Amino acid sequence: MMTLRQLRYLAAIAETRHFGRAAALCHVTQPALSMQLQELEHMLGCRLVERRRNAVDLTAEGQEVAQRAAAILAAVADLEDYARREKPPLIGVLRLGIIPSIAPYLLPRALPLLHDRFPQLDLRIRETQTAPLVEELIRGDLDLIVAALPIDRPELETLNAFEDRFLVARQTRAGARADARMEPAALASEHLLLLEEGHCLRDQALSVCGALSSNIHMAFGASSLSTVMHLVANGYGITLLPEMAADMERTDRVELIRFTDPEPVRTIGIAWRRSSSRRSDAAALAKVLLDARA
Amino acid sequence: MMTLRQLRYLAAIAETRHFGRAAALCHVTQPALSMQLQELEHMLGCRLVERRRNAVDLTAEGQEVAQRAAAILAAVADLEDYARREKPPLIGVLRLGIIPSIAPYLLPRALPLLHDRFPQLDLRIRETQTAPLVEELIRGDLDLIVAALPIDRPELETLNAFEDRFLVARQTRAGARADARMEPAALASEHLLLLEEGHCLRDQALSVCGALSSNIHMAFGASSLSTVMHLVANGYGITLLPEMAADMERTDRVELIRFTDPEPVRTIGIAWRRSSSRRSDAAALAKVLLDARA
DNA sequence: AGGCACGATAAGTTTATCTTATCGTCATGA
DNA sequence: TCATGACGATAAGATAAACTTATCGTGCCT
């Protein structure tokens, strides 16, 4: 088997035309270099270096081999450079999962930003609920997922991107002040409309209203926030709306009311396999999401 | 230091996506491959392979590195192929020395043949007497020399190409038969004209007439055969003419007479440094010279 | 003739690399 | 649910590769 070491020694000889100086160049003793070169010649089945009384020269084959060796060593050096260099994030294929209560509100602003800042990124987006996203991520079918944290899986790491307030959405009522705040307890008498099972938003809303759960009348789960908001607009009940959806879901027939402090929030973040090397991609993406939200 | 071995192992993993099978592919055990791969990752400072529960995959960096590794390994394989392949002779630069009593007669026929059969040959010709040719050959300033053999130097090897008869050249005499032969002893009464000191041809001619040397009247040495032949044509004496020069030097005023058997000859051959790898070039050139003489 | 420069060779040591054995974790299946 | 098998990591000891120091042989130079 040929070794890079042998090629390095040959290159040194090509450069110095002297065994001793070549050895010094390689930080080994002359016999070590002599023997490796002999081994190389024996392996290739031809003499590469002509040892003469006064001088050392490459044979015709030696010159060609040394030239190829130099090219190989350069390629090796390039490889090392490449691997050791801080690699810019978000380059190449990125399979990104994102949940339905984020995607339609954040992506329209985030995608142009991403494309702008990371033109070499080749994004493959998958939208579904948290549980399947996590499974696909762990299985290796996704590289990153954007979802509500925490996600507690030992094989995953996560990074918080930003917090997203919950607002109360209810049918517009005459005489309501625009800057009014509402206590969670005030929801006790309302009919709470939620997304269908499996959406983390449903669980989070229930959690916000946890203390009052016995008082809440739950509607059958809807499959999209947009549907829920139509129900709300028509007086079927109230719902908790993530603030990031406010712009898109706002209508005259619904008023959006902030909670009193401390306002309940959901934490939006990014998760990736601990064993993957996507931390820097996640960090870069988190920044883009934060900027997109502003 | 990165090693080719590590690159080979990485390539095997890229191919199999499985440590055990990759190890089998490399004819080593799995721990050996695992450790070399870890060493490579540690050296490059980034993870190349993602070890997951069920599967193994290359990271983004791993894919790039594996691609470069494959290119490097291919270049190494090409180098080995190149070096091990029987290399066609007479390619590239060849610094050829040739003596003056051969060059003008053989080269006009040999050069077109050479160019025809070995178009990639880049020939650098030097013409001088044997002694300086041998010195330059040994010093490494020439690759091959064409001269009269034997040349006895321990650092040189030689190959006979062909033999070249000596003819007697004398002023044309009335009544001479065209197919007459001559005994060397018949030269005893003649005035022998020779090249100047240093030409091997001079020594060879003297050697042919060695037994009669006391009887021979020697002219001052001329510097070319052509000059000698002019002297012969004008009746200043006779000379020994190598047969290969006969065509070119023949005139009506000179007759060329063969010796009786065994005809004296000089041996034309090729010499090269034992330490160089020019044997195959020498062999190929010898064949061309032989063909050129025909 | 003696000293020096240079690459080859020999012997012994150090370093790399490999093998065998084993662990820990996860997935599978009765 | 517990046993089993697959897989990569790790540990310890063995083997092989590579190196160092010392020395040789040869040619060159003063």
Tab-separated table of C-alpha atoms in Angstrom, chain A residues 104-231:
chain	number	residue	atom	x	y	z
A	104	PRO	CA	-48.095	29.910	7.579
A	105	TYR	CA	-47.294	32.950	9.717
A	106	LEU	CA	-43.515	32.898	9.894
A	107	LEU	CA	-42.425	31.424	6.570
A	108	PRO	CA	-43.833	34.170	4.331
A	109	ARG	CA	-41.455	36.594	6.020
A	110	ALA	CA	-38.615	34.202	6.828
A	111	LEU	CA	-38.189	32.578	3.430
A	112	PRO	CA	-37.253	35.740	1.517
A	113	LEU	CA	-34.814	36.630	4.285
A	114	LEU	CA	-33.271	33.175	4.158
A	115	HIS	CA	-32.949	33.229	0.424
A	116	ASP	CA	-31.420	36.635	0.607
A	117	ARG	CA	-28.845	35.910	3.287
A	118	PHE	CA	-28.069	32.309	2.375
A	119	PRO	CA	-28.420	32.010	-1.380
A	120	GLN	CA	-26.614	28.666	-1.413
A	121	LEU	CA	-29.190	27.101	0.883
A	122	ASP	CA	-31.318	24.388	-0.687
A	123	LEU	CA	-34.336	24.206	1.633
A	124	ARG	CA	-36.716	21.225	1.723
A	125	ILE	CA	-39.699	22.048	3.920
A	126	ARG	CA	-42.036	19.610	5.594
A	127	GLU	CA	-45.030	20.787	7.604
A	128	THR	CA	-46.752	18.594	10.141
A	129	GLN	CA	-47.337	18.305	13.868
A	130	THR	CA	-44.571	18.132	16.431
A	131	ALA	CA	-44.687	14.408	17.164
A	132	PRO	CA	-44.126	13.172	13.618
A	133	LEU	CA	-41.559	15.903	13.060
A	134	VAL	CA	-39.575	14.706	16.059
A	135	GLU	CA	-39.751	11.122	14.876
A	136	GLU	CA	-38.565	12.033	11.416
A	137	LEU	CA	-35.818	14.168	12.859
A	138	ILE	CA	-34.546	11.351	15.050
A	139	ARG	CA	-34.835	8.889	12.189
A	140	GLY	CA	-32.635	11.133	10.101
A	141	ASP	CA	-35.249	12.159	7.548
A	142	LEU	CA	-35.074	15.767	8.695
A	143	ASP	CA	-32.127	17.944	9.650
A	144	LEU	CA	-33.835	20.644	11.732
A	145	ILE	CA	-37.320	21.278	13.044
A	146	VAL	CA	-38.959	24.518	14.094
A	147	ALA	CA	-41.529	23.953	16.811
A	148	ALA	CA	-42.682	25.022	20.225
A	149	LEU	CA	-40.207	24.061	22.919
A	150	PRO	CA	-39.444	22.332	25.143
A	151	ILE	CA	-38.890	19.085	23.322
A	152	ASP	CA	-37.349	16.634	25.727
A	153	ARG	CA	-35.586	13.880	23.905
A	154	PRO	CA	-32.108	12.825	24.952
A	155	GLU	CA	-30.919	12.483	21.357
A	156	LEU	CA	-31.986	16.021	20.474
A	157	GLU	CA	-30.585	19.415	21.254
A	158	THR	CA	-32.674	22.567	21.094
A	159	LEU	CA	-32.240	26.287	20.870
A	160	ASN	CA	-34.815	28.947	21.789
A	161	ALA	CA	-35.471	31.433	19.017
A	162	PHE	CA	-38.069	33.729	20.552
A	163	GLU	CA	-41.250	33.817	22.604
A	164	ASP	CA	-44.674	34.264	21.133
A	165	ARG	CA	-47.497	35.689	23.265
A	166	PHE	CA	-50.902	34.131	23.455
A	167	LEU	CA	-53.828	36.485	22.800
A	168	VAL	CA	-57.458	35.896	23.496
A	169	ALA	CA	-59.594	36.017	20.377
A	170	ARG	CA	-63.308	36.594	20.786
A	171	GLN	CA	-66.166	37.961	18.781
A	172	THR	CA	-66.096	41.747	18.768
A	173	ARG	CA	-68.307	43.165	21.496
A	174	ALA	CA	-69.673	46.701	21.617
A	175	GLY	CA	-67.958	49.032	24.088
A	176	ALA	CA	-64.799	47.053	24.562
A	177	ARG	CA	-61.702	49.157	25.103
A	178	ALA	CA	-58.944	48.552	22.580
A	179	ASP	CA	-56.184	48.357	25.156
A	180	ALA	CA	-58.026	46.187	27.648
A	181	ARG	CA	-56.183	43.297	29.322
A	182	MET	CA	-57.787	40.092	30.453
A	183	GLU	CA	-57.181	37.715	33.371
A	184	PRO	CA	-56.946	34.020	32.488
A	185	ALA	CA	-59.660	33.479	35.073
A	186	ALA	CA	-62.033	35.519	32.951
A	187	LEU	CA	-62.063	32.680	30.436
A	188	ALA	CA	-63.908	30.480	32.867
A	189	SER	CA	-67.319	31.432	31.530
A	190	GLU	CA	-66.348	31.156	27.855
A	191	HIS	CA	-66.636	28.384	25.339
A	192	LEU	CA	-63.032	27.529	24.359
A	193	LEU	CA	-62.424	26.473	20.768
A	194	LEU	CA	-59.301	24.433	20.050
A	195	LEU	CA	-57.401	22.723	17.280
A	196	GLU	CA	-57.761	18.971	16.906
A	197	GLU	CA	-55.711	16.467	18.870
A	198	GLY	CA	-52.014	16.403	18.153
A	199	HIS	CA	-51.449	20.090	17.730
A	200	CYS	CA	-49.172	21.353	20.426
A	201	LEU	CA	-51.071	24.609	20.355
A	202	ARG	CA	-54.086	22.792	21.727
A	203	ASP	CA	-52.113	21.483	24.669
A	204	GLN	CA	-50.564	24.857	25.323
A	205	ALA	CA	-53.930	26.587	25.330
A	206	LEU	CA	-55.276	24.007	27.735
A	207	SER	CA	-52.256	24.545	29.892
A	208	VAL	CA	-52.843	28.280	29.988
A	209	CYS	CA	-56.395	27.646	31.078
A	210	GLY	CA	-55.376	24.649	33.143
A	211	ALA	CA	-56.717	25.893	36.417
A	212	LEU	CA	-60.133	26.394	34.913
A	213	SER	CA	-60.420	23.292	32.853
A	214	SER	CA	-63.488	22.022	34.581
A	215	ASN	CA	-65.342	25.191	33.608
A	216	ILE	CA	-64.385	25.094	29.950
A	217	HIS	CA	-66.673	23.817	27.254
A	218	MET	CA	-64.513	22.404	24.529
A	219	ALA	CA	-65.468	22.382	20.904
A	220	PHE	CA	-64.478	19.542	18.629
A	221	GLY	CA	-60.982	20.204	17.375
A	222	ALA	CA	-60.613	22.169	14.190
A	223	SER	CA	-57.823	21.406	11.756
A	224	SER	CA	-56.517	24.915	11.302
A	225	LEU	CA	-56.313	28.146	13.182
A	226	SER	CA	-58.063	29.830	10.318
A	227	THR	CA	-61.087	27.574	10.817
A	228	VAL	CA	-61.069	28.229	14.526
A	229	MET	CA	-61.045	31.960	13.888
A	230	HIS	CA	-64.045	31.719	11.614
A	231	LEU	CA	-65.907	29.963	14.389
